Coordinates of C-alpha atoms (C1' of nucleotides) in Angstrom, one line a residue:
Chain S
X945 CA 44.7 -187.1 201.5
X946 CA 41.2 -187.1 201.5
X947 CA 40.5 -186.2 204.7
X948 CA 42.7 -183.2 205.9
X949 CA 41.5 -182.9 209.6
X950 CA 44.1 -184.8 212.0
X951 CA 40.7 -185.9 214.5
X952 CA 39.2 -187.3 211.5
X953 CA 41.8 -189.4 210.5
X954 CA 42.2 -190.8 213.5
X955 CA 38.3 -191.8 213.9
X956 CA 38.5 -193.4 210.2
X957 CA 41.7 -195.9 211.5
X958 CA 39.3 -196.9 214.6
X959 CA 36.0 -197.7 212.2
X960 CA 39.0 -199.8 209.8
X961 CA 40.0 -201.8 212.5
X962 CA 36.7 -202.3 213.8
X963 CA 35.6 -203.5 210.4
X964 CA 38.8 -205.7 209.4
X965 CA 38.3 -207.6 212.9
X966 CA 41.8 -205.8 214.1
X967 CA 39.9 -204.2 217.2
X968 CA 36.8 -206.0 218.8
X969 CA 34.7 -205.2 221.3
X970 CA 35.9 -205.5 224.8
X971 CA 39.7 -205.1 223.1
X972 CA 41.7 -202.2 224.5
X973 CA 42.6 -199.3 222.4
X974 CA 46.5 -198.3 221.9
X975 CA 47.2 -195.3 224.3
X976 CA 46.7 -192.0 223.5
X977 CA 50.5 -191.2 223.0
X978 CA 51.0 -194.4 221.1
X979 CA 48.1 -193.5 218.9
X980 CA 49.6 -190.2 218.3
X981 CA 53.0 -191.5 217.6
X982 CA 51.7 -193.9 215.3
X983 CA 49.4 -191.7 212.9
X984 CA 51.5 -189.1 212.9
X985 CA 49.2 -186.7 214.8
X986 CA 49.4 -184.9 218.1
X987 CA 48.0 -186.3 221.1
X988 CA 45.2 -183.3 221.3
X989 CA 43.6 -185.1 217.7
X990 CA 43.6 -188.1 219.0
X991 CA 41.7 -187.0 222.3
X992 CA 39.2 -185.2 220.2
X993 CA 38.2 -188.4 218.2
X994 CA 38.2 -190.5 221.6
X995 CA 35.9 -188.4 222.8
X996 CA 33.7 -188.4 220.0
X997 CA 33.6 -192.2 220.2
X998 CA 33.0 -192.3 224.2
X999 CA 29.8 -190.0 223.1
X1000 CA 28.5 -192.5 220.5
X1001 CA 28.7 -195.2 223.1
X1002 CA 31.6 -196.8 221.1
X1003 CA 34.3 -197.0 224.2
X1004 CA 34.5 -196.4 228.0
X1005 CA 37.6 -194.4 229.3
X1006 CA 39.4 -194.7 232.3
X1007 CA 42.6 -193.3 233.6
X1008 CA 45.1 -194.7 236.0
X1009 CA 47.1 -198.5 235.6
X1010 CA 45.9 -201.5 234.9
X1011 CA 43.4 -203.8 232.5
X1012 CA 40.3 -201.6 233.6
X1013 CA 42.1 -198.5 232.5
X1014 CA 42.7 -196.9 229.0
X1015 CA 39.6 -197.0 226.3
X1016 CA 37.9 -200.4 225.8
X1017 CA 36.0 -200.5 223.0
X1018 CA 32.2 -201.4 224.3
X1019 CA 29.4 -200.9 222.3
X1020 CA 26.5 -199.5 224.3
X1021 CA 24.3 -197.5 221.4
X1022 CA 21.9 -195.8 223.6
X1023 CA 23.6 -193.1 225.4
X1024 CA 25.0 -192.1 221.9
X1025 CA 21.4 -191.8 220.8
X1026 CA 20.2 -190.4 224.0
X1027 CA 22.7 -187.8 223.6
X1028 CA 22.1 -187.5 219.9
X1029 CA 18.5 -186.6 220.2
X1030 CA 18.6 -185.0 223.1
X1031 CA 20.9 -182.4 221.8
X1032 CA 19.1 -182.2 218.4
X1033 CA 15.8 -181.4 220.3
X1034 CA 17.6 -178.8 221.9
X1035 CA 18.8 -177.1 218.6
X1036 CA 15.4 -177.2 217.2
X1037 CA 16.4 -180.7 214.7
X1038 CA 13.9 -182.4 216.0
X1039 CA 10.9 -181.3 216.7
X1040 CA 8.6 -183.1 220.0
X1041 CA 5.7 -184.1 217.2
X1042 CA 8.4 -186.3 215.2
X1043 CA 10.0 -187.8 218.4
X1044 CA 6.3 -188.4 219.3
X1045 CA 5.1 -189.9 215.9
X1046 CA 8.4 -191.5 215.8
X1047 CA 8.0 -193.5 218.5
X1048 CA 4.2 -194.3 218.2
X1049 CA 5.3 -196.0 214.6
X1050 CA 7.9 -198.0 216.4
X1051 CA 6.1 -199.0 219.8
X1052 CA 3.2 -199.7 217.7
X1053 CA 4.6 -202.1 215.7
X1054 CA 6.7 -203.3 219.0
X1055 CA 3.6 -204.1 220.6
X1056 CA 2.2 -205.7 217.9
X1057 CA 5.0 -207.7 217.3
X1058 CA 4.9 -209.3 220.7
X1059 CA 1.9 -210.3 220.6
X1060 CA 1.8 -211.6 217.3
X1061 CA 5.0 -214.0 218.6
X1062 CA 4.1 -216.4 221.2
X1063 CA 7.8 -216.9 222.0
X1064 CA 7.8 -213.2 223.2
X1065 CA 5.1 -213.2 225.5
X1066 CA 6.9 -214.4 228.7
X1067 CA 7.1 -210.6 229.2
X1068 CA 8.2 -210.5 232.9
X1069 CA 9.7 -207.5 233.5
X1070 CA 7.1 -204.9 232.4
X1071 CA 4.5 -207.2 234.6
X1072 CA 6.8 -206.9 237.3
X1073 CA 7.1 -202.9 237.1
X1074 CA 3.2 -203.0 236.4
X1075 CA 3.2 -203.9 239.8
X1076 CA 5.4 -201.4 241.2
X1077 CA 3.2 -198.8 239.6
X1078 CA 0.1 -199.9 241.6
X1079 CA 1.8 -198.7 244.6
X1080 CA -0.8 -195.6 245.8
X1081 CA 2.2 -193.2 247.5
X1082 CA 4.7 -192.5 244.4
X1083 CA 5.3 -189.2 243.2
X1084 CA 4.7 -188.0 239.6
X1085 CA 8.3 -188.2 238.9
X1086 CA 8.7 -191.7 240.2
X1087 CA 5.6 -192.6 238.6
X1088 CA 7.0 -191.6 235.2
X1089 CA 10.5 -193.2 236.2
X1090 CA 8.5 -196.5 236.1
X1091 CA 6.6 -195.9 233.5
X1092 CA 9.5 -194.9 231.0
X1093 CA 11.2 -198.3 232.4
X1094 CA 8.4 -199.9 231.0
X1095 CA 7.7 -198.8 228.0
X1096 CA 11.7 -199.4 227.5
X1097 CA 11.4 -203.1 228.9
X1098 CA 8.7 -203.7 226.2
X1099 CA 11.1 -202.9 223.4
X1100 CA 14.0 -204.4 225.0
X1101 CA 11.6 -207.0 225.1
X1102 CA 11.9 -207.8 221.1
X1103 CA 15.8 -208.5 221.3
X1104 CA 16.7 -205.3 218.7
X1105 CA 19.2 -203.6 219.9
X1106 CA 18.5 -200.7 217.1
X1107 CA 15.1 -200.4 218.4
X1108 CA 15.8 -200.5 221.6
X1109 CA 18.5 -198.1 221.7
X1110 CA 16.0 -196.3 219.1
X1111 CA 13.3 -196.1 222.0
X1112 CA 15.5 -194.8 224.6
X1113 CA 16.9 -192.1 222.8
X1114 CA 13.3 -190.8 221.6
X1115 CA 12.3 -191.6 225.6
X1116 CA 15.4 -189.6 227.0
X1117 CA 15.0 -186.9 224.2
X1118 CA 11.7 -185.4 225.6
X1119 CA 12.0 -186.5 228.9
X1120 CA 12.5 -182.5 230.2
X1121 CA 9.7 -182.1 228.5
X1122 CA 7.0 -185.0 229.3
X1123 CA 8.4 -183.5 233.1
X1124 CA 7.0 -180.1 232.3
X1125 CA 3.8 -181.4 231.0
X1126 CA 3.2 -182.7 234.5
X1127 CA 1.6 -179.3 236.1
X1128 CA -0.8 -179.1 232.6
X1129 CA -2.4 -182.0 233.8
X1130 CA -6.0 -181.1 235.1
X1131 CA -5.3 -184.2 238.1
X1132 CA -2.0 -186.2 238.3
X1133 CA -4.2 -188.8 240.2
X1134 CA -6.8 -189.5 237.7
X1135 CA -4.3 -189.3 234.9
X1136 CA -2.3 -191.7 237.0
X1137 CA -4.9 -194.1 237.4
X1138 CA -5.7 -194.1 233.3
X1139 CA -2.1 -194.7 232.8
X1140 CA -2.4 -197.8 235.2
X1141 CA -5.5 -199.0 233.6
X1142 CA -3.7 -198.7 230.2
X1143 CA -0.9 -200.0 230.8
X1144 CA -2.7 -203.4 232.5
X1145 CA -4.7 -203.8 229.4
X1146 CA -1.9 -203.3 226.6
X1147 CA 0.0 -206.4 229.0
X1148 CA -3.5 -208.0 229.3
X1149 CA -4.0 -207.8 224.9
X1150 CA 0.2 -208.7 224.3
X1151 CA -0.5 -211.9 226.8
X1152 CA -3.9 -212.8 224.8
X1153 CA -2.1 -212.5 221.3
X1154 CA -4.4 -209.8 220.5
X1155 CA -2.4 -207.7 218.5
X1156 CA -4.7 -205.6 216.7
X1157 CA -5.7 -204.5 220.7
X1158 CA -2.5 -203.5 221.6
X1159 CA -2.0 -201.7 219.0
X1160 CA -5.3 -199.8 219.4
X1161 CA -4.2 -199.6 223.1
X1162 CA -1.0 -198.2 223.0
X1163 CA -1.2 -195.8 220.3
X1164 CA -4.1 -194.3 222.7
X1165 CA -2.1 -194.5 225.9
X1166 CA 0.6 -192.4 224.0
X1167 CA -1.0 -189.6 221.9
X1168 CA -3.2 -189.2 225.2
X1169 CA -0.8 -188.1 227.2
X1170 CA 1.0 -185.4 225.0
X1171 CA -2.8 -184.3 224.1
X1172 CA -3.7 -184.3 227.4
X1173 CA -0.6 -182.1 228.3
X1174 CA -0.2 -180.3 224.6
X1175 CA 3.0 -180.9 224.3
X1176 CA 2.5 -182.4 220.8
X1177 CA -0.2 -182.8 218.5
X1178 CA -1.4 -183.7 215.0
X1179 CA 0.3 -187.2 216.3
X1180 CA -1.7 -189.1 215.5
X1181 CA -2.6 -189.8 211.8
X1182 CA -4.7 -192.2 210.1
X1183 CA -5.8 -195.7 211.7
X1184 CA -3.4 -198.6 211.5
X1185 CA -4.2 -201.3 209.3
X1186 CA -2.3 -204.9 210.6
X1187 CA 1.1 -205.9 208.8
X1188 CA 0.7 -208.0 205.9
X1189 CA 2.7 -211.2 207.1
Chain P
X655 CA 30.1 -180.1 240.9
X656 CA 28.5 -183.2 239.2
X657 CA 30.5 -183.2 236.2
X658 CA 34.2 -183.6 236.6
X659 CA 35.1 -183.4 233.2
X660 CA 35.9 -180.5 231.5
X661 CA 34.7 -180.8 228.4
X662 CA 31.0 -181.7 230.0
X663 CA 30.9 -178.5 231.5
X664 CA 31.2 -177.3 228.3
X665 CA 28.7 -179.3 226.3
X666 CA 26.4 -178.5 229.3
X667 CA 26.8 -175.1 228.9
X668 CA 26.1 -175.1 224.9
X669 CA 22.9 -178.0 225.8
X670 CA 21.5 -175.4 228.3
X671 CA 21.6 -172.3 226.4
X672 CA 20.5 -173.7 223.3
X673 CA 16.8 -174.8 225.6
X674 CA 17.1 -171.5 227.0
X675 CA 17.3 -169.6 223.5
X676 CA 20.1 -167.8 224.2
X677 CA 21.5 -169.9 221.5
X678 CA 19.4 -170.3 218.2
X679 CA 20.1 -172.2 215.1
X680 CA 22.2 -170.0 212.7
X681 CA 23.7 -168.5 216.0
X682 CA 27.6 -168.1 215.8
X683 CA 29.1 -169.5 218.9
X684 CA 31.5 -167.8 221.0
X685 CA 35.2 -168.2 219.9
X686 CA 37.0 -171.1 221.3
X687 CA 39.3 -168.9 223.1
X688 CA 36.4 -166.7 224.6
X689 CA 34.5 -170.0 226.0
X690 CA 37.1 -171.7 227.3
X691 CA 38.0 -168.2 229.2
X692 CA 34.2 -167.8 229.8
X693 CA 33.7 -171.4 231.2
X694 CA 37.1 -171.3 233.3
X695 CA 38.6 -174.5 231.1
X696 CA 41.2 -175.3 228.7
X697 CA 40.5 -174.6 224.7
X698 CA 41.4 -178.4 223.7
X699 CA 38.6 -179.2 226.7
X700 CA 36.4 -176.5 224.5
X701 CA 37.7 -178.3 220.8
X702 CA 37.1 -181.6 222.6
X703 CA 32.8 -180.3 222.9
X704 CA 32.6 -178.8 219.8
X705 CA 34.1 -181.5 218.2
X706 CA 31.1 -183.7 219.5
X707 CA 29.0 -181.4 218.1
X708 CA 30.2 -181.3 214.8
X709 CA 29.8 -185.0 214.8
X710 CA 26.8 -184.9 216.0
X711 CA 25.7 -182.6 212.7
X712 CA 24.7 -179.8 215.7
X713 CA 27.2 -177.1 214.7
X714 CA 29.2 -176.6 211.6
X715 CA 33.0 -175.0 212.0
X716 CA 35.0 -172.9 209.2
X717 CA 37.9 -171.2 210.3
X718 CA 39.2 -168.2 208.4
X719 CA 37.5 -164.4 209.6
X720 CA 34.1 -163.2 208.7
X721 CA 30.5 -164.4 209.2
X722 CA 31.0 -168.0 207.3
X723 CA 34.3 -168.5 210.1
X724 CA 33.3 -170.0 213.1
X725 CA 31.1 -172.3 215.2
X726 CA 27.7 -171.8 213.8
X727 CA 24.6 -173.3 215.3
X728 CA 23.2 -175.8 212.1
X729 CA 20.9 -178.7 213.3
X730 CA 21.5 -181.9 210.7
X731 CA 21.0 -184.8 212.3
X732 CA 21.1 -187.2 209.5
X733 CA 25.1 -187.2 209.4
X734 CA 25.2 -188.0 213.2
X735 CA 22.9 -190.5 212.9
X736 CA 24.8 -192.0 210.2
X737 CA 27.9 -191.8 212.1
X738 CA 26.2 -193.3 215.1
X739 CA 25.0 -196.1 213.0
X740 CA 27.6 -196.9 211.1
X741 CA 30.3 -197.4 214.1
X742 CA 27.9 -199.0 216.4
X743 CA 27.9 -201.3 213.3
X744 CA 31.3 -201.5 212.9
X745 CA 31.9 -202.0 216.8
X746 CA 29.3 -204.6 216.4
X747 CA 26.7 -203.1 218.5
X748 CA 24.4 -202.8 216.1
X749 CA 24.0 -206.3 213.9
X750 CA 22.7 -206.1 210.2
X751 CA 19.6 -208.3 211.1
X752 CA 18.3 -205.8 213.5
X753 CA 19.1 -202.7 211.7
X754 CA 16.6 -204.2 208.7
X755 CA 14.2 -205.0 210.7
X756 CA 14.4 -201.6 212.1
X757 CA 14.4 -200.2 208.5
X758 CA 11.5 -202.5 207.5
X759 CA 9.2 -201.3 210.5
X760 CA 9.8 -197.6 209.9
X761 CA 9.5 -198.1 206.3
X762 CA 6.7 -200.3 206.0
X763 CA 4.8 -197.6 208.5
X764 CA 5.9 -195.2 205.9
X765 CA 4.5 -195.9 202.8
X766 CA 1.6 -196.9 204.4
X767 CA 0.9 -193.3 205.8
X768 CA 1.6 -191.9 202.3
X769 CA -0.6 -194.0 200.7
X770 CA -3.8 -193.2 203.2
X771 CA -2.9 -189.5 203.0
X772 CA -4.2 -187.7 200.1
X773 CA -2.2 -185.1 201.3
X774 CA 1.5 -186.7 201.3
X775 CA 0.6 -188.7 197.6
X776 CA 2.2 -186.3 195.5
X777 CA 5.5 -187.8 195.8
X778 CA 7.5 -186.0 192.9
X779 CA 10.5 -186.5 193.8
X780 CA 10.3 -190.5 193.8
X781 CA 8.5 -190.5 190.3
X782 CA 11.8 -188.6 189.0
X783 CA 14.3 -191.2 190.6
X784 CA 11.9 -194.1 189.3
X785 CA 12.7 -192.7 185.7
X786 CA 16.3 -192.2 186.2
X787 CA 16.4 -196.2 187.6
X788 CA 14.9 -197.0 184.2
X789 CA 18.1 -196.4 182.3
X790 CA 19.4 -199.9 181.3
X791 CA 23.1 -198.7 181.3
X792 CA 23.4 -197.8 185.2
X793 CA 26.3 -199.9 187.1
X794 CA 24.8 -201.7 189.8
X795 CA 26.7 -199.3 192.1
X796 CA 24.9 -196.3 190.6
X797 CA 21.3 -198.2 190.2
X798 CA 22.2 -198.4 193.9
X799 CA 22.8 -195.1 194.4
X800 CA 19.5 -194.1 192.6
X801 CA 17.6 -197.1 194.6
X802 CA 19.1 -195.4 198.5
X803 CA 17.9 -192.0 197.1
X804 CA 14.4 -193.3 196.1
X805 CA 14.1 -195.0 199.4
X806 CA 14.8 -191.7 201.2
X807 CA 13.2 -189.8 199.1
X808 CA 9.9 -191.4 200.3
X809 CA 10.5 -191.5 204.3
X810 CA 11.2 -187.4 203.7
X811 CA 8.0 -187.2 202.3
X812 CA 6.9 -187.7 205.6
X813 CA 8.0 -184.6 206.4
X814 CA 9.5 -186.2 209.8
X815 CA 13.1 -185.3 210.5
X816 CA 13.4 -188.1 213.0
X817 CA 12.4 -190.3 210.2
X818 CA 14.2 -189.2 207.8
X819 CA 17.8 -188.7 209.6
X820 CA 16.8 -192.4 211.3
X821 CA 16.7 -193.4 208.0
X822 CA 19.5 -192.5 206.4
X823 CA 21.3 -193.2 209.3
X824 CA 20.0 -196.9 208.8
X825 CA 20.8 -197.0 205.3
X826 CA 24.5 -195.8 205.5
X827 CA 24.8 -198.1 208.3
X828 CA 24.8 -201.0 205.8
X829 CA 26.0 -199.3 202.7
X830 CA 29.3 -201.6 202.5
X831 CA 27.2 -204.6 203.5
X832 CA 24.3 -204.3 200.5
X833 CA 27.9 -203.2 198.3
X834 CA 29.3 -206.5 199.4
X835 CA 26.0 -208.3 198.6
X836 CA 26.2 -207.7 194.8
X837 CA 28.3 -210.3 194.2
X838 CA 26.1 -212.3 195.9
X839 CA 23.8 -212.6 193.1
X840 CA 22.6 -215.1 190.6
X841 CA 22.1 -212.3 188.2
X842 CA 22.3 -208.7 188.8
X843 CA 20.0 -207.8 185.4
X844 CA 17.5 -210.3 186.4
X845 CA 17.3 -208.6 190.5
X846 CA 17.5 -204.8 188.9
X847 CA 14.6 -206.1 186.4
X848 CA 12.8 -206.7 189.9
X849 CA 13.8 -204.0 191.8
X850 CA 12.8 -201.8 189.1
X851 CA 9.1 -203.6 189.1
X852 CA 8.8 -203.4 192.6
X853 CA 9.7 -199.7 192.9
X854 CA 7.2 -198.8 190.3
X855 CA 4.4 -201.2 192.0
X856 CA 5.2 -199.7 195.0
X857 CA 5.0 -196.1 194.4
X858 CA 1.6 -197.1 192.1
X859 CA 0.3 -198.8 195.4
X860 CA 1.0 -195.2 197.3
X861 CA -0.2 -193.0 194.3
X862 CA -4.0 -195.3 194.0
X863 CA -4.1 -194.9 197.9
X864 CA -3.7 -198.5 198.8
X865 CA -2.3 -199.0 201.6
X866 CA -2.4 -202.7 202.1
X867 CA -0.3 -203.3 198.8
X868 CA 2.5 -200.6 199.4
X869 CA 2.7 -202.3 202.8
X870 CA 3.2 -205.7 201.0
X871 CA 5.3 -205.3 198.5
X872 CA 8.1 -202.9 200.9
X873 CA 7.8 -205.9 203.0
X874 CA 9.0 -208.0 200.1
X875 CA 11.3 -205.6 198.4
X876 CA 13.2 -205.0 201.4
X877 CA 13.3 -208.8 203.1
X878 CA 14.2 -210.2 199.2
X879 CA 17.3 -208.0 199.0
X880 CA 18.9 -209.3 201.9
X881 CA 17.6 -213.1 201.5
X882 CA 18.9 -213.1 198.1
X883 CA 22.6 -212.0 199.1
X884 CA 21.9 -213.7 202.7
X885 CA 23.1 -210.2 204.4
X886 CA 20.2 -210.9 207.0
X887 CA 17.7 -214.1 207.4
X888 CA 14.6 -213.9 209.6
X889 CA 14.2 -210.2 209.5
X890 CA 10.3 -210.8 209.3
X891 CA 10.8 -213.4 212.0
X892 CA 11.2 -212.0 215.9
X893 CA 14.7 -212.7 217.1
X894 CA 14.7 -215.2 220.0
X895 CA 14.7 -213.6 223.8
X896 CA 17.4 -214.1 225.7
X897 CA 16.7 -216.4 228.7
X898 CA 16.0 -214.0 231.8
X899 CA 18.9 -213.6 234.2
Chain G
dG622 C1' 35.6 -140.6 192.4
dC623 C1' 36.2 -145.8 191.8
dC624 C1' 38.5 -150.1 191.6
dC625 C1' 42.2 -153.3 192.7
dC626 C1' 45.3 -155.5 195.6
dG627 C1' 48.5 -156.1 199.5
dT628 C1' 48.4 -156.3 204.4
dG629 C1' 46.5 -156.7 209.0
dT630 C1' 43.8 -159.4 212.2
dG631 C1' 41.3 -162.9 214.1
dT632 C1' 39.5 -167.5 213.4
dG633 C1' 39.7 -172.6 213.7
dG634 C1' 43.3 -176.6 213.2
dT635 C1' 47.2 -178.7 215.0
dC636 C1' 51.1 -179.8 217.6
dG637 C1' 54.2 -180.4 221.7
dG638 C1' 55.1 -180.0 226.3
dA639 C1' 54.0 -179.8 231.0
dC640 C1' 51.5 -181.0 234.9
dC641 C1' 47.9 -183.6 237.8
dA642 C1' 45.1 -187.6 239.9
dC643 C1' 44.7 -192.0 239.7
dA644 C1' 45.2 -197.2 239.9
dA645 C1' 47.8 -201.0 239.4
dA646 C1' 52.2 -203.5 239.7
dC647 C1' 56.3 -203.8 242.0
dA648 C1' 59.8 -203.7 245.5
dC649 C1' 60.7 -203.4 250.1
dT650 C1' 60.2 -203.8 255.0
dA651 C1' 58.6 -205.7 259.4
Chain A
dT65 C1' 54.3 -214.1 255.0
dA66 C1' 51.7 -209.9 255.3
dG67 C1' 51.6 -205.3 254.9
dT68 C1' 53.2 -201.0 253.0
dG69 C1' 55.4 -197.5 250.4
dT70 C1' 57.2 -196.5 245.7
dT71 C1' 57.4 -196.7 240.9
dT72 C1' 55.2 -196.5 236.5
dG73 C1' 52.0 -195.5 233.1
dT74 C1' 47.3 -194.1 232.1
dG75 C1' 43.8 -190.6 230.9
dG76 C1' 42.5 -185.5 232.0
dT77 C1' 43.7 -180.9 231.6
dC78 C1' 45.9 -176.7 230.6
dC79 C1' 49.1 -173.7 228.1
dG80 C1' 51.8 -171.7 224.5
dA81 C1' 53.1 -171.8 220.0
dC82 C1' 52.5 -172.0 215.2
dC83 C1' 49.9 -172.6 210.6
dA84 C1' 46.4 -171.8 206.9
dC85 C1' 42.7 -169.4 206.0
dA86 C1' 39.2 -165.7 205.0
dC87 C1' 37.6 -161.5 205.6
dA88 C1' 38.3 -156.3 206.6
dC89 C1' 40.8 -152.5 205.9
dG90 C1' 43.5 -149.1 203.6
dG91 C1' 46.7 -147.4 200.3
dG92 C1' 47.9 -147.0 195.6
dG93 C1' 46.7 -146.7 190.6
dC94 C1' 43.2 -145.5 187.1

DNA sequence: GCCCCGTGTGTGGTCGGACCACAAACACTA
DNA sequence: TAGTGTTTGTGGTCCGACCACACACGGGGC
């Protein structure tokens, strides 16, 4: 035996049956005991490898009776990589600048992308939270609130669930921090109202086609804010040159 | 109390003294006995945390006595990420289309950077792998072994742990699927023959500071793998949105 | 004195059993 | 028939008991 930890076991016979097609998504998982009985480890191995999956995002748990109880096997990425970064930020992993570069490479090219695409373009949720960030009376932590579900709404906008689940992890990962950054800010409503402006003209570019403008755009709305705020720098590197297509 | 679960409290506990610093990478943690006395729960609730963690690539565990034993605080986040990846694409979460397009984004980015800074050019390691793939006697399991290690070997030059563990989380996401692909094939010398060409045109682009090329011919070393063996199609192409609900 | 080796001790790893709260399905009553 | 109480099985948690292991210690043997 390869593998001599019990948990371990356990988590390979879940990824097998995943891949063979035995267990798909929305499929329940055998019970905790059965599981047990039937690899030959105790119940407490089995749990720890549930758990580890209900981290990744892989299943949802539930006790009591019935078809919504027991662990269903639904595969929602991004709280596996929220928690994943989140915690690797924590232990020092990860450092803000490479979340921060990380996701200028990716929304760049995001942004780019949906500009370059005419299909893509019908982007009507970010336009619709534009216009809940206009409202005058929101707090700074609303304000970001909205402004995180933007930025998200643009990815999610692109139909990759890697990237989007990417972008929320990165988002979620520095969030405690972007929330400290707040009281460095010479004025909240001045930065506000850049962040509006910004935002209006990266939709504005996206819904002209002009990609080589929203990519100037966005890249400037996000290293200004962690400059602004010093919570990362040396972000930005050399100019972007357009894709060759 | 917010978090009912046990073994929350516990990852909370490790999550919040690891921002404080009262936890620091290369930090033993507390026994399992002692935190599951210190936190008022049950050790498996404790083993259940840590566990996560492990997966995670936050902590590495040895049991035993002495100052290898133990819980000890050791941020590598390219085997979580790998994990993460590879179940989400096992659970079908993740499909192989959008983790290349991921992968060509990031990548693409990548060798574009190295190539406009002087700085980042001198990309040893690459040049040594590029030799090694030059041996006309590799199996195409090792040449792809050699070609996954010269791949990586260029996002780390980045010196961007996001990138990097994103990347080979990526990468080992798909390993069976590019595996599977070599059967694929009209003729494996004739593809290595390219691959070879296109490594060496590549990392020639990055070392004579052209950007524009080394963007181009990743673009086409990447999309031609997978359109060859038909793993993914329209990877350069944005996927369709899904109608608004 | 120094070195070697058995033993002690504490660690994580695992197992099994015992409860609990919960939710659904069932059986029973009015 | 409608409503209600019970049964049943689930995950969630805790506890106690071992095991294998690796280091620390200490007692010979040189």
């Amino acid at each position: 035996m390869v593998e001599s930890r019990a948990w371990q076991v356990v988590l390979e016979r879940i990824e097998h049956d995943l891949l063979s097609g035995t267990l798909q998504p929305g499929d329940h998982l055998p019970g905790e005991r059965a599981l047990a009985a039937d690899l030959g480890v105790g119940r407490s191995s089995v749990r720890e490898a549930l758990r580890v999956l209900e981290v990744l995002g892989l299943i949802r748990t539930a006790s009591g009776s019935g078809p919504r109880s027991g662990a269903i096997i639904v595969a929602l990425p991004s709280g596996g990589m929220s928690a994943l970064m989140r915690l690797q930020v924590a232990a020092q992993g990860f450092s803000v600048e490479d979340i921060v570069q990380t996701r200028l490479i990716l929304e760049t090219e995001t942004v780019s992308r949906l500009a370059e695409n005419p299909d893509l373009r019908t982007i009507h949720t970010p336009r619709t939270l534009l216009g809940a960030m206009e409202s005058q009376n929101l707090s700074p932590e609303e304000f970001l609130t909205l402004d995180a579900q933007f930025h998200l709404s643009l990815t999610e906008a692109m139909g990759n669930h890697v990237l989007t689940a990417t972008m929320a992890g990165l988002r979620s990962s520095i969030e405690d921090y972007v929330r400290a950054g707040l009281p460095r800010l010479a004025s909240w409503p001045a930065t506000a109202t850049r962040l509006r402006h910004e935002h209006r003209a990266l939709a504005d570019a996206i819904g002209a086609g002009d990609a080589e403008r929203a990519r100037s755009v966005i890249h400037d709305h996000i290293t200004g804010y962690y400059l602004e705020t010093g919570l990362a720098e040396d972000v930005t590197a050399t100019p972007v040159p357009e894709p060759a297509s």
